[in-house]
Amino acid sequence: MAEKSHQEGYPTKAFGWAARDQSGVLSPFNFSRRATGEKDVAFKVLFCGVCHTDLHMIKNEWGTSSYPVVPGHEIMGQVTAVGSKVEKFKVGDKVGVGYMVGSCHSCDSCHNDLENYCPEMILTSGGKYHDGITTYGGFSDIMIADEHYAVRIPENLPLDSGAPLLCAGITVYSPLRFYGLDKPGMHVGVVGLGGLGHVAVKFAKAMGVKVTVISTSLEKKEEALEHLGAHSFLVSRDPDQMQAAIGTMDGIIDTVSAAHPLFPLIGLLKTQGKLVLVGGPPKPLELPVFPLIMGRKIVGGSSIGGMKETQEMIDFAAENNITADVEVIPMDYVNTAFERLAKADVRYRFVIDVGNTLKI
């Protein structure tokens, strides 16, 4: 009860949609946010993306959720107030907040602009803030965040189709940069053409990389080649196609979050190639060691990015006209959207028009 009364003691009235239990069903929810501190920006939420992580959180599929859960960590809005020591923003600016709203500021990761790997990273939704209060995400009318964890949104980047870049975008941009898979003329495979995969294709193409989409079925071939402009398409269940592509790729970004074999993917890599996992399968994957040894190959992982890199990604997206392919929905459609998301029935990302459709 103490935590609830502390929450209610916050002075800034807020309204959003929350899940109350593991059913994951969302409904209107009145709550409070903290006052705007000296380093905080307050902003009206205009759009918020719907991520697969939100689905895990509202249903407590990772066992870490504490209810009520207000989801949403791909948040775009407009600044309404700034604290006395804020330097990056002024009232009226467009602003974005992604997967995190805090970290310790003192560990090696924080000192190296890798706040996303800080052991004390604070999640935007369902985390615990420094004062012990549960964080509520962007399925709400207003947000208040430390300016360090907010990004400036360039004028030419649309807020609706730009919102998913704050999670899906940085999740694929960061490994392309870190693992050196961003050099013109390189050949990179993208496994899975969903919310992450379709953005990975766009970023890699803008970096001058040759892109092959790797999928289990032919269904997405036209989409990959005609709509997204991938250079080639590979059906992973076709032995002849896979055999013909052996040893041709400098790297692979694997976005699949279901159990799948890694052995065929490792075979596609050139000597010293890199397979980078950014999806999160619920069970351990089998890792064959000899193909790694025989080709000095690497299997790595990557998670979002630090704030400096996230700003860099947003600026790169604006310069290269990169946005996510989205279906914009009203707030009261969100439960249906989650049902469809669970069946992968979206091309490729839902974004809620919070500013126009969130009604008290």
mmCIF file of C-alpha atoms in Angstrom:
data_model
loop_
_atom_site.group_PDB
_atom_site.id
_atom_site.type_symbol
_atom_site.label_atom_id
_atom_site.label_comp_id
_atom_site.label_asym_id
_atom_site.label_seq_id
_atom_site.Cartn_x
_atom_site.Cartn_y
_atom_site.Cartn_z
ATOM 1 C CA MET A 1 0.000 0.000 0.000
ATOM 2 C CA ALA A 2 2.898 2.368 0.713
ATOM 3 C CA GLU A 3 3.994 2.280 -2.891
ATOM 4 C CA LYS A 4 0.505 3.080 -4.141
ATOM 5 C CA SER A 5 0.089 6.072 -1.827
ATOM 6 C CA HIS A 6 3.514 7.373 -2.886
ATOM 7 C CA GLN A 7 2.425 7.064 -6.489
ATOM 8 C CA GLU A 8 -0.780 8.918 -5.742
ATOM 9 C CA GLY A 9 1.271 11.562 -3.961
ATOM 10 C CA TYR A 10 2.883 12.560 -7.235
ATOM 11 C CA PRO A 11 1.509 15.961 -8.265
ATOM 12 C CA THR A 12 1.125 15.551 -12.042
ATOM 13 C CA LYS A 13 -2.181 13.955 -13.020
ATOM 14 C CA ALA A 14 -1.902 11.508 -15.898
ATOM 15 C CA PHE A 15 -4.214 9.229 -17.840
ATOM 16 C CA GLY A 16 -3.512 6.175 -19.923
ATOM 17 C CA TRP A 17 -4.361 2.530 -20.523
ATOM 18 C CA ALA A 18 -3.028 -0.232 -18.273
ATOM 19 C CA ALA A 19 -3.104 -3.995 -17.855
ATOM 20 C CA ARG A 20 -4.228 -5.014 -14.370
ATOM 21 C CA ASP A 21 -3.332 -8.728 -14.460
ATOM 22 C CA GLN A 22 -1.843 -11.514 -16.578
ATOM 23 C CA SER A 23 -4.801 -11.537 -18.946
ATOM 24 C CA GLY A 24 -3.006 -8.589 -20.527
ATOM 25 C CA VAL A 25 -6.277 -6.792 -21.195
ATOM 26 C CA LEU A 26 -5.816 -3.019 -21.129
ATOM 27 C CA SER A 27 -8.359 -0.495 -19.895
ATOM 28 C CA PRO A 28 -8.391 3.225 -18.977
ATOM 29 C CA PHE A 29 -6.258 4.124 -15.966
ATOM 30 C CA ASN A 30 -5.836 7.297 -13.920
ATOM 31 C CA PHE A 31 -2.458 7.757 -12.232
ATOM 32 C CA SER A 32 0.129 10.397 -11.352
ATOM 33 C CA ARG A 33 3.610 11.318 -12.510
ATOM 34 C CA ARG A 34 6.322 13.170 -10.623
ATOM 35 C CA ALA A 35 6.769 16.916 -10.815
ATOM 36 C CA THR A 36 9.054 18.183 -13.586
ATOM 37 C CA GLY A 37 12.508 18.206 -11.975
ATOM 38 C CA GLU A 38 15.337 20.574 -12.839
ATOM 39 C CA LYS A 39 16.773 18.161 -15.433
ATOM 40 C CA ASP A 40 13.411 16.852 -16.665
ATOM 41 C CA VAL A 41 11.403 17.435 -19.802
ATOM 42 C CA ALA A 42 7.629 17.068 -19.690
ATOM 43 C CA PHE A 43 5.867 16.335 -22.944
ATOM 44 C CA LYS A 44 2.495 15.582 -24.440
ATOM 45 C CA VAL A 45 2.528 12.101 -25.951
ATOM 46 C CA LEU A 46 1.442 12.209 -29.603
ATOM 47 C CA PHE A 47 2.329 8.717 -30.845
ATOM 48 C CA CYS A 48 3.516 5.489 -29.235
ATOM 49 C CA GLY A 49 4.638 2.315 -30.996
ATOM 50 C CA VAL A 50 3.467 -1.146 -29.953
ATOM 51 C CA CYS A 51 6.411 -3.521 -29.484
ATOM 52 C CA HIS A 52 6.497 -7.280 -28.907
ATOM 53 C CA THR A 53 8.160 -6.526 -25.559
ATOM 54 C CA ASP A 54 4.960 -4.758 -24.509
ATOM 55 C CA LEU A 55 3.067 -7.988 -25.161
ATOM 56 C CA HIS A 56 5.487 -9.925 -22.942
ATOM 57 C CA MET A 57 5.150 -7.290 -20.202
ATOM 58 C CA ILE A 58 1.352 -7.063 -20.067
ATOM 59 C CA LYS A 59 1.065 -10.874 -19.868
ATOM 60 C CA ASN A 60 4.026 -11.223 -17.470
ATOM 61 C CA GLU A 61 5.647 -13.743 -19.824
ATOM 62 C CA TRP A 62 9.097 -12.892 -18.462
ATOM 63 C CA GLY A 63 7.970 -13.085 -14.828
ATOM 64 C CA THR A 64 9.079 -9.532 -14.049
ATOM 65 C CA SER A 65 5.859 -7.537 -14.406
ATOM 66 C CA SER A 66 4.176 -5.778 -11.483
ATOM 67 C CA TYR A 67 0.640 -4.567 -12.126
ATOM 68 C CA PRO A 68 -0.776 -2.256 -13.176
ATOM 69 C CA VAL A 69 1.399 -2.069 -16.307
ATOM 70 C CA VAL A 70 1.200 0.973 -18.584
ATOM 71 C CA PRO A 71 3.127 -0.235 -21.652
ATOM 72 C CA GLY A 72 4.859 1.760 -24.354
ATOM 73 C CA HIS A 73 8.519 2.603 -24.980
ATOM 74 C CA GLU A 74 8.520 3.986 -28.534
ATOM 75 C CA ILE A 75 7.212 7.391 -27.536
ATOM 76 C CA MET A 76 7.024 10.548 -29.640
ATOM 77 C CA GLY A 77 5.693 13.858 -28.365
ATOM 78 C CA GLN A 78 6.024 17.599 -27.994
ATOM 79 C CA VAL A 79 7.711 19.321 -25.047
ATOM 80 C CA THR A 80 5.312 21.220 -22.766
ATOM 81 C CA ALA A 81 7.694 22.152 -19.924
ATOM 82 C CA VAL A 82 11.394 21.956 -19.090
ATOM 83 C CA GLY A 83 13.289 22.021 -15.798
ATOM 84 C CA SER A 84 15.553 24.930 -14.849
ATOM 85 C CA LYS A 85 18.760 23.067 -15.774
ATOM 86 C CA VAL A 86 17.595 21.492 -19.042
ATOM 87 C CA GLU A 87 19.945 22.309 -21.922
ATOM 88 C CA LYS A 88 18.847 20.106 -24.838
ATOM 89 C CA PHE A 89 15.179 21.046 -25.169
ATOM 90 C CA LYS A 90 12.768 23.939 -25.118
ATOM 91 C CA VAL A 91 8.975 24.083 -25.050
ATOM 92 C CA GLY A 92 7.555 23.114 -28.436
ATOM 93 C CA ASP A 93 10.407 20.817 -29.473
ATOM 94 C CA LYS A 94 9.661 17.334 -30.806
ATOM 95 C CA VAL A 95 11.034 14.687 -28.472
ATOM 96 C CA GLY A 96 11.341 10.910 -28.278
ATOM 97 C CA VAL A 97 11.810 8.443 -25.419
ATOM 98 C CA GLY A 98 12.725 4.807 -26.021
ATOM 99 C CA TYR A 99 13.320 1.680 -23.968
ATOM 100 C CA MET A 100 15.067 3.283 -20.969
ATOM 101 C CA VAL A 101 14.632 6.318 -18.716
ATOM 102 C CA GLY A 102 17.529 5.904 -16.307
ATOM 103 C CA SER A 103 20.867 4.310 -15.407
ATOM 104 C CA CYS A 104 23.516 4.638 -12.695
ATOM 105 C CA HIS A 105 25.802 7.170 -14.496
ATOM 106 C CA SER A 106 28.851 5.726 -12.718
ATOM 107 C CA CYS A 107 29.650 2.283 -14.193
ATOM 108 C CA ASP A 108 31.931 1.546 -17.156
ATOM 109 C CA SER A 109 28.952 1.170 -19.497
ATOM 110 C CA CYS A 110 27.518 4.556 -18.524
ATOM 111 C CA HIS A 111 30.943 6.227 -18.867
ATOM 112 C CA ASN A 112 31.213 4.798 -22.399
ATOM 113 C CA ASP A 113 27.788 5.953 -23.648
ATOM 114 C CA LEU A 114 26.411 2.432 -23.252
ATOM 115 C CA GLU A 115 23.700 3.165 -20.692
ATOM 116 C CA ASN A 116 21.680 0.348 -22.269
ATOM 117 C CA TYR A 117 24.146 -2.161 -20.738
ATOM 118 C CA CYS A 118 24.162 -0.565 -17.287
ATOM 119 C CA PRO A 119 23.242 -3.141 -14.594
ATOM 120 C CA GLU A 120 20.912 -0.529 -13.120
ATOM 121 C CA MET A 121 19.241 0.528 -16.364
ATOM 122 C CA ILE A 122 15.671 1.693 -15.681
ATOM 123 C CA LEU A 123 13.019 0.535 -18.138
ATOM 124 C CA THR A 124 10.559 3.117 -19.449
ATOM 125 C CA SER A 125 7.676 0.780 -18.629
ATOM 126 C CA GLY A 126 7.565 -1.658 -15.724
ATOM 127 C CA GLY A 127 10.913 -0.627 -14.257
ATOM 128 C CA LYS A 128 11.662 0.886 -10.864
ATOM 129 C CA TYR A 129 12.760 4.519 -10.792
ATOM 130 C CA HIS A 130 15.430 5.834 -8.381
ATOM 131 C CA ASP A 131 12.788 6.545 -5.723
ATOM 132 C CA GLY A 132 11.345 3.024 -5.952
ATOM 133 C CA ILE A 133 8.251 3.980 -7.947
ATOM 134 C CA THR A 134 7.225 1.768 -10.862
ATOM 135 C CA THR A 135 7.697 3.420 -14.255
ATOM 136 C CA TYR A 136 4.677 3.877 -16.503
ATOM 137 C CA GLY A 137 5.141 3.960 -20.266
ATOM 138 C CA GLY A 138 3.840 5.843 -23.261
ATOM 139 C CA PHE A 139 0.287 4.519 -23.530
ATOM 140 C CA SER A 140 -0.589 7.732 -21.685
ATOM 141 C CA ASP A 141 -1.262 11.421 -22.246
ATOM 142 C CA ILE A 142 1.958 12.838 -20.775
ATOM 143 C CA MET A 143 5.509 11.748 -19.968
ATOM 144 C CA ILE A 144 8.191 13.233 -17.742
ATOM 145 C CA ALA A 145 11.763 12.104 -18.348
ATOM 146 C CA ASP A 146 15.322 13.143 -17.523
ATOM 147 C CA GLU A 147 16.572 15.025 -20.587
ATOM 148 C CA HIS A 148 19.545 12.643 -20.860
ATOM 149 C CA TYR A 149 17.174 9.832 -21.882
ATOM 150 C CA ALA A 150 15.242 11.871 -24.433
ATOM 151 C CA VAL A 151 16.241 12.329 -28.072
ATOM 152 C CA ARG A 152 15.721 15.333 -30.309
ATOM 153 C CA ILE A 153 13.469 14.516 -33.256
ATOM 154 C CA PRO A 154 14.431 16.274 -36.509
ATOM 155 C CA GLU A 155 11.651 18.290 -38.145
ATOM 156 C CA ASN A 156 11.523 16.102 -41.251
ATOM 157 C CA LEU A 157 11.062 12.787 -39.404
ATOM 158 C CA PRO A 158 7.358 11.818 -39.157
ATOM 159 C CA LEU A 159 6.394 11.125 -35.561
ATOM 160 C CA ASP A 160 4.051 8.217 -36.315
ATOM 161 C CA SER A 161 6.284 6.114 -38.582
ATOM 162 C CA GLY A 162 9.376 7.340 -36.740
ATOM 163 C CA ALA A 163 8.217 6.060 -33.331
ATOM 164 C CA PRO A 164 9.285 2.392 -33.807
ATOM 165 C CA LEU A 165 12.818 3.526 -34.597
ATOM 166 C CA LEU A 166 13.241 4.274 -30.861
ATOM 167 C CA CYS A 167 13.253 0.524 -30.172
ATOM 168 C CA ALA A 168 13.174 -1.559 -33.359
ATOM 169 C CA GLY A 169 15.361 0.929 -35.228
ATOM 170 C CA ILE A 170 18.156 1.214 -32.685
ATOM 171 C CA THR A 171 18.060 -2.561 -32.067
ATOM 172 C CA VAL A 172 19.237 -3.204 -35.631
ATOM 173 C CA TYR A 173 21.246 -0.007 -36.229
ATOM 174 C CA SER A 174 23.524 -0.627 -33.231
ATOM 175 C CA PRO A 175 24.799 -4.099 -34.285
ATOM 176 C CA LEU A 176 25.306 -2.998 -37.890
ATOM 177 C CA ARG A 177 27.602 -0.254 -36.600
ATOM 178 C CA PHE A 178 29.296 -2.109 -33.733
ATOM 179 C CA TYR A 179 30.087 -5.299 -35.654
ATOM 180 C CA GLY A 180 31.343 -3.328 -38.650
ATOM 181 C CA LEU A 181 28.594 -4.507 -40.987
ATOM 182 C CA ASP A 182 28.035 -0.965 -42.267
ATOM 183 C CA LYS A 183 30.694 -0.728 -44.995
ATOM 184 C CA PRO A 184 29.551 -0.097 -48.582
ATOM 185 C CA GLY A 185 29.835 -3.225 -50.704
ATOM 186 C CA MET A 186 29.495 -5.663 -47.810
ATOM 187 C CA HIS A 187 26.900 -8.436 -48.003
ATOM 188 C CA VAL A 188 24.594 -8.763 -44.971
ATOM 189 C CA GLY A 189 21.735 -11.196 -44.415
ATOM 190 C CA VAL A 190 18.621 -10.270 -42.443
ATOM 191 C CA VAL A 191 16.743 -13.202 -40.902
ATOM 192 C CA GLY A 192 13.030 -12.550 -40.427
ATOM 193 C CA LEU A 193 11.043 -9.774 -42.078
ATOM 194 C CA GLY A 194 9.023 -8.421 -39.177
ATOM 195 C CA GLY A 195 9.151 -5.243 -37.114
ATOM 196 C CA LEU A 196 12.924 -5.481 -36.643
ATOM 197 C CA GLY A 197 13.820 -7.087 -39.946
ATOM 198 C CA HIS A 198 12.143 -4.622 -42.269
ATOM 199 C CA VAL A 199 13.913 -1.704 -40.569
ATOM 200 C CA ALA A 200 17.244 -3.591 -40.675
ATOM 201 C CA VAL A 201 16.888 -3.844 -44.464
ATOM 202 C CA LYS A 202 16.325 -0.090 -44.717
ATOM 203 C CA PHE A 203 19.282 0.868 -42.514
ATOM 204 C CA ALA A 204 21.684 -1.574 -44.175
ATOM 205 C CA LYS A 205 20.677 -0.351 -47.629
ATOM 206 C CA ALA A 206 21.221 3.266 -46.602
ATOM 207 C CA MET A 207 24.715 2.294 -45.416
ATOM 208 C CA GLY A 208 25.500 0.986 -48.897
ATOM 209 C CA VAL A 209 25.359 -2.682 -47.919
ATOM 210 C CA LYS A 210 24.063 -5.479 -50.177
ATOM 211 C CA VAL A 211 21.096 -7.047 -48.341
ATOM 212 C CA THR A 212 19.681 -10.569 -48.578
ATOM 213 C CA VAL A 213 16.452 -11.308 -46.703
ATOM 214 C CA ILE A 214 16.395 -14.845 -45.256
ATOM 215 C CA SER A 215 12.933 -16.232 -44.552
ATOM 216 C CA THR A 216 11.310 -19.619 -43.997
ATOM 217 C CA SER A 217 8.827 -19.176 -46.831
ATOM 218 C CA LEU A 218 8.421 -17.595 -50.245
ATOM 219 C CA GLU A 219 5.481 -15.485 -49.027
ATOM 220 C CA LYS A 220 7.577 -12.418 -48.306
ATOM 221 C CA LYS A 221 9.764 -12.499 -51.417
ATOM 222 C CA GLU A 222 7.857 -9.836 -53.344
ATOM 223 C CA GLU A 223 7.615 -7.670 -50.231
ATOM 224 C CA ALA A 224 11.362 -7.941 -49.588
ATOM 225 C CA LEU A 225 12.481 -7.292 -53.150
ATOM 226 C CA GLU A 226 9.831 -4.969 -54.580
ATOM 227 C CA HIS A 227 8.701 -2.950 -51.557
ATOM 228 C CA LEU A 228 11.783 -2.849 -49.320
ATOM 229 C CA GLY A 229 14.353 -3.056 -52.095
ATOM 230 C CA ALA A 230 16.430 -5.936 -50.736
ATOM 231 C CA HIS A 231 18.956 -7.186 -53.275
ATOM 232 C CA SER A 232 18.074 -10.860 -52.938
ATOM 233 C CA PHE A 233 15.816 -13.299 -51.099
ATOM 234 C CA LEU A 234 16.715 -16.666 -49.647
ATOM 235 C CA VAL A 235 14.285 -19.372 -48.499
ATOM 236 C CA SER A 236 15.989 -21.012 -45.522
ATOM 237 C CA ARG A 237 14.021 -24.245 -45.968
ATOM 238 C CA ASP A 238 15.203 -24.673 -49.568
ATOM 239 C CA PRO A 239 18.406 -26.795 -49.467
ATOM 240 C CA ASP A 240 19.428 -25.817 -53.009
ATOM 241 C CA GLN A 241 19.136 -22.094 -52.323
ATOM 242 C CA MET A 242 21.001 -22.403 -49.023
ATOM 243 C CA GLN A 243 23.752 -24.507 -50.619
ATOM 244 C CA ALA A 244 24.234 -21.937 -53.371
ATOM 245 C CA ALA A 245 24.632 -19.139 -50.795
ATOM 246 C CA ILE A 246 27.196 -20.861 -48.541
ATOM 247 C CA GLY A 247 30.107 -18.620 -47.611
ATOM 248 C CA THR A 248 28.736 -15.485 -49.268
ATOM 249 C CA MET A 249 27.839 -13.151 -46.374
ATOM 250 C CA ASP A 250 29.993 -10.858 -44.235
ATOM 251 C CA GLY A 251 27.375 -10.836 -41.503
ATOM 252 C CA ILE A 252 23.823 -11.740 -40.572
ATOM 253 C CA ILE A 253 21.378 -9.851 -38.357
ATOM 254 C CA ASP A 254 19.054 -12.497 -36.899
ATOM 255 C CA THR A 255 15.799 -10.934 -35.680
ATOM 256 C CA VAL A 256 13.852 -14.151 -35.036
ATOM 257 C CA SER A 257 12.519 -14.574 -31.495
ATOM 258 C CA ALA A 258 11.374 -18.194 -31.914
ATOM 259 C CA ALA A 259 13.460 -21.357 -31.689
ATOM 260 C CA HIS A 260 15.370 -21.921 -34.949
ATOM 261 C CA PRO A 261 18.568 -23.679 -36.101
ATOM 262 C CA LEU A 262 21.774 -21.623 -36.223
ATOM 263 C CA PHE A 263 23.884 -24.170 -38.132
ATOM 264 C CA PRO A 264 22.524 -23.273 -41.606
ATOM 265 C CA LEU A 265 23.001 -19.538 -40.905
ATOM 266 C CA ILE A 266 26.603 -19.990 -39.781
ATOM 267 C CA GLY A 267 27.208 -21.809 -43.066
ATOM 268 C CA LEU A 268 26.155 -18.713 -45.032
ATOM 269 C CA LEU A 269 28.952 -16.652 -43.474
ATOM 270 C CA LYS A 270 32.297 -16.000 -45.094
ATOM 271 C CA THR A 271 35.460 -16.743 -43.121
ATOM 272 C CA GLN A 272 35.461 -14.365 -40.107
ATOM 273 C CA GLY A 273 31.786 -13.633 -40.644
ATOM 274 C CA LYS A 274 29.495 -12.551 -37.811
ATOM 275 C CA LEU A 275 26.057 -13.842 -36.856
ATOM 276 C CA VAL A 276 24.375 -11.302 -34.548
ATOM 277 C CA LEU A 277 21.274 -12.259 -32.568
ATOM 278 C CA VAL A 278 18.841 -9.463 -31.700
ATOM 279 C CA GLY A 279 15.662 -11.522 -31.296
ATOM 280 C CA GLY A 280 15.012 -13.213 -27.952
ATOM 281 C CA PRO A 281 14.016 -16.891 -28.266
ATOM 282 C CA PRO A 282 12.460 -18.112 -25.007
ATOM 283 C CA LYS A 283 14.605 -21.267 -24.901
ATOM 284 C CA PRO A 284 18.355 -21.744 -25.500
ATOM 285 C CA LEU A 285 19.420 -22.323 -29.090
ATOM 286 C CA GLU A 286 21.800 -25.076 -30.132
ATOM 287 C CA LEU A 287 25.223 -23.728 -31.045
ATOM 288 C CA PRO A 288 27.452 -25.885 -33.258
ATOM 289 C CA VAL A 289 31.090 -25.120 -32.424
ATOM 290 C CA PHE A 290 33.102 -26.678 -35.256
ATOM 291 C CA PRO A 291 31.767 -24.344 -37.985
ATOM 292 C CA LEU A 292 32.862 -21.417 -35.799
ATOM 293 C CA ILE A 293 36.339 -22.836 -35.247
ATOM 294 C CA MET A 294 36.874 -23.790 -38.890
ATOM 295 C CA GLY A 295 35.961 -20.326 -40.172
ATOM 296 C CA ARG A 296 36.938 -18.093 -37.234
ATOM 297 C CA LYS A 297 33.312 -17.016 -37.130
ATOM 298 C CA ILE A 298 31.511 -15.119 -34.377
ATOM 299 C CA VAL A 299 28.062 -15.489 -32.856
ATOM 300 C CA GLY A 300 27.210 -12.308 -30.962
ATOM 301 C CA GLY A 301 24.304 -10.401 -29.516
ATOM 302 C CA SER A 302 23.149 -6.807 -29.266
ATOM 303 C CA SER A 303 20.513 -4.822 -27.407
ATOM 304 C CA ILE A 304 19.171 -1.343 -28.287
ATOM 305 C CA GLY A 305 21.849 1.372 -27.950
ATOM 306 C CA GLY A 306 23.104 4.077 -25.630
ATOM 307 C CA MET A 307 21.635 7.567 -25.786
ATOM 308 C CA LYS A 308 24.425 9.003 -27.946
ATOM 309 C CA GLU A 309 24.000 6.223 -30.504
ATOM 310 C CA THR A 310 20.202 6.462 -30.381
ATOM 311 C CA GLN A 311 20.400 10.162 -31.286
ATOM 312 C CA GLU A 312 22.861 9.300 -34.057
ATOM 313 C CA MET A 313 20.434 6.656 -35.380
ATOM 314 C CA ILE A 314 17.478 9.073 -35.379
ATOM 315 C CA ASP A 315 19.539 11.714 -37.214
ATOM 316 C CA PHE A 316 20.722 9.102 -39.752
ATOM 317 C CA ALA A 317 17.113 7.985 -40.292
ATOM 318 C CA ALA A 318 15.990 11.570 -40.904
ATOM 319 C CA GLU A 319 18.844 12.202 -43.362
ATOM 320 C CA ASN A 320 18.059 9.013 -45.301
ATOM 321 C CA ASN A 321 14.244 9.141 -45.071
ATOM 322 C CA ILE A 322 14.082 5.908 -43.087
ATOM 323 C CA THR A 323 10.852 5.189 -41.234
ATOM 324 C CA ALA A 324 9.039 2.046 -40.141
ATOM 325 C CA ASP A 325 6.077 0.687 -42.091
ATOM 326 C CA VAL A 326 3.233 1.240 -39.662
ATOM 327 C CA GLU A 327 -0.471 0.790 -39.115
ATOM 328 C CA VAL A 328 -1.700 3.760 -37.093
ATOM 329 C CA ILE A 329 -4.493 2.842 -34.681
ATOM 330 C CA PRO A 330 -6.727 4.583 -32.114
ATOM 331 C CA MET A 331 -6.134 3.928 -28.407
ATOM 332 C CA ASP A 332 -9.304 1.900 -27.963
ATOM 333 C CA TYR A 333 -8.139 -0.588 -30.628
ATOM 334 C CA VAL A 334 -5.093 -1.582 -28.574
ATOM 335 C CA ASN A 335 -6.424 -4.893 -27.206
ATOM 336 C CA THR A 336 -7.262 -6.047 -30.723
ATOM 337 C CA ALA A 337 -3.841 -4.873 -31.841
ATOM 338 C CA PHE A 338 -2.149 -7.044 -29.208
ATOM 339 C CA GLU A 339 -4.218 -10.061 -30.334
ATOM 340 C CA ARG A 340 -3.088 -9.442 -33.903
ATOM 341 C CA LEU A 341 0.511 -8.860 -32.833
ATOM 342 C CA ALA A 342 0.546 -12.257 -31.095
ATOM 343 C CA LYS A 343 -0.373 -13.800 -34.476
ATOM 344 C CA ALA A 344 2.154 -11.630 -36.371
ATOM 345 C CA ASP A 345 -0.784 -10.028 -38.181
ATOM 346 C CA VAL A 346 0.715 -6.578 -38.711
ATOM 347 C CA ARG A 347 2.816 -5.000 -41.422
ATOM 348 C CA TYR A 348 5.070 -4.248 -39.648
ATOM 349 C CA ARG A 349 4.394 -2.168 -36.573
ATOM 350 C CA PHE A 350 1.316 -0.799 -34.809
ATOM 351 C CA VAL A 351 1.551 2.822 -33.688
ATOM 352 C CA ILE A 352 -1.100 4.387 -31.449
ATOM 353 C CA ASP A 353 -2.305 7.908 -32.294
ATOM 354 C CA VAL A 354 -2.297 8.849 -28.617
ATOM 355 C CA GLY A 355 -2.624 12.597 -29.134
ATOM 356 C CA ASN A 356 -5.884 12.375 -31.074
ATOM 357 C CA THR A 357 -7.546 9.241 -29.681
ATOM 358 C CA LEU A 358 -6.762 8.918 -25.970
ATOM 359 C CA LYS A 359 -10.038 9.994 -24.372
ATOM 360 C CA ILE A 360 -10.656 10.377 -20.659
#
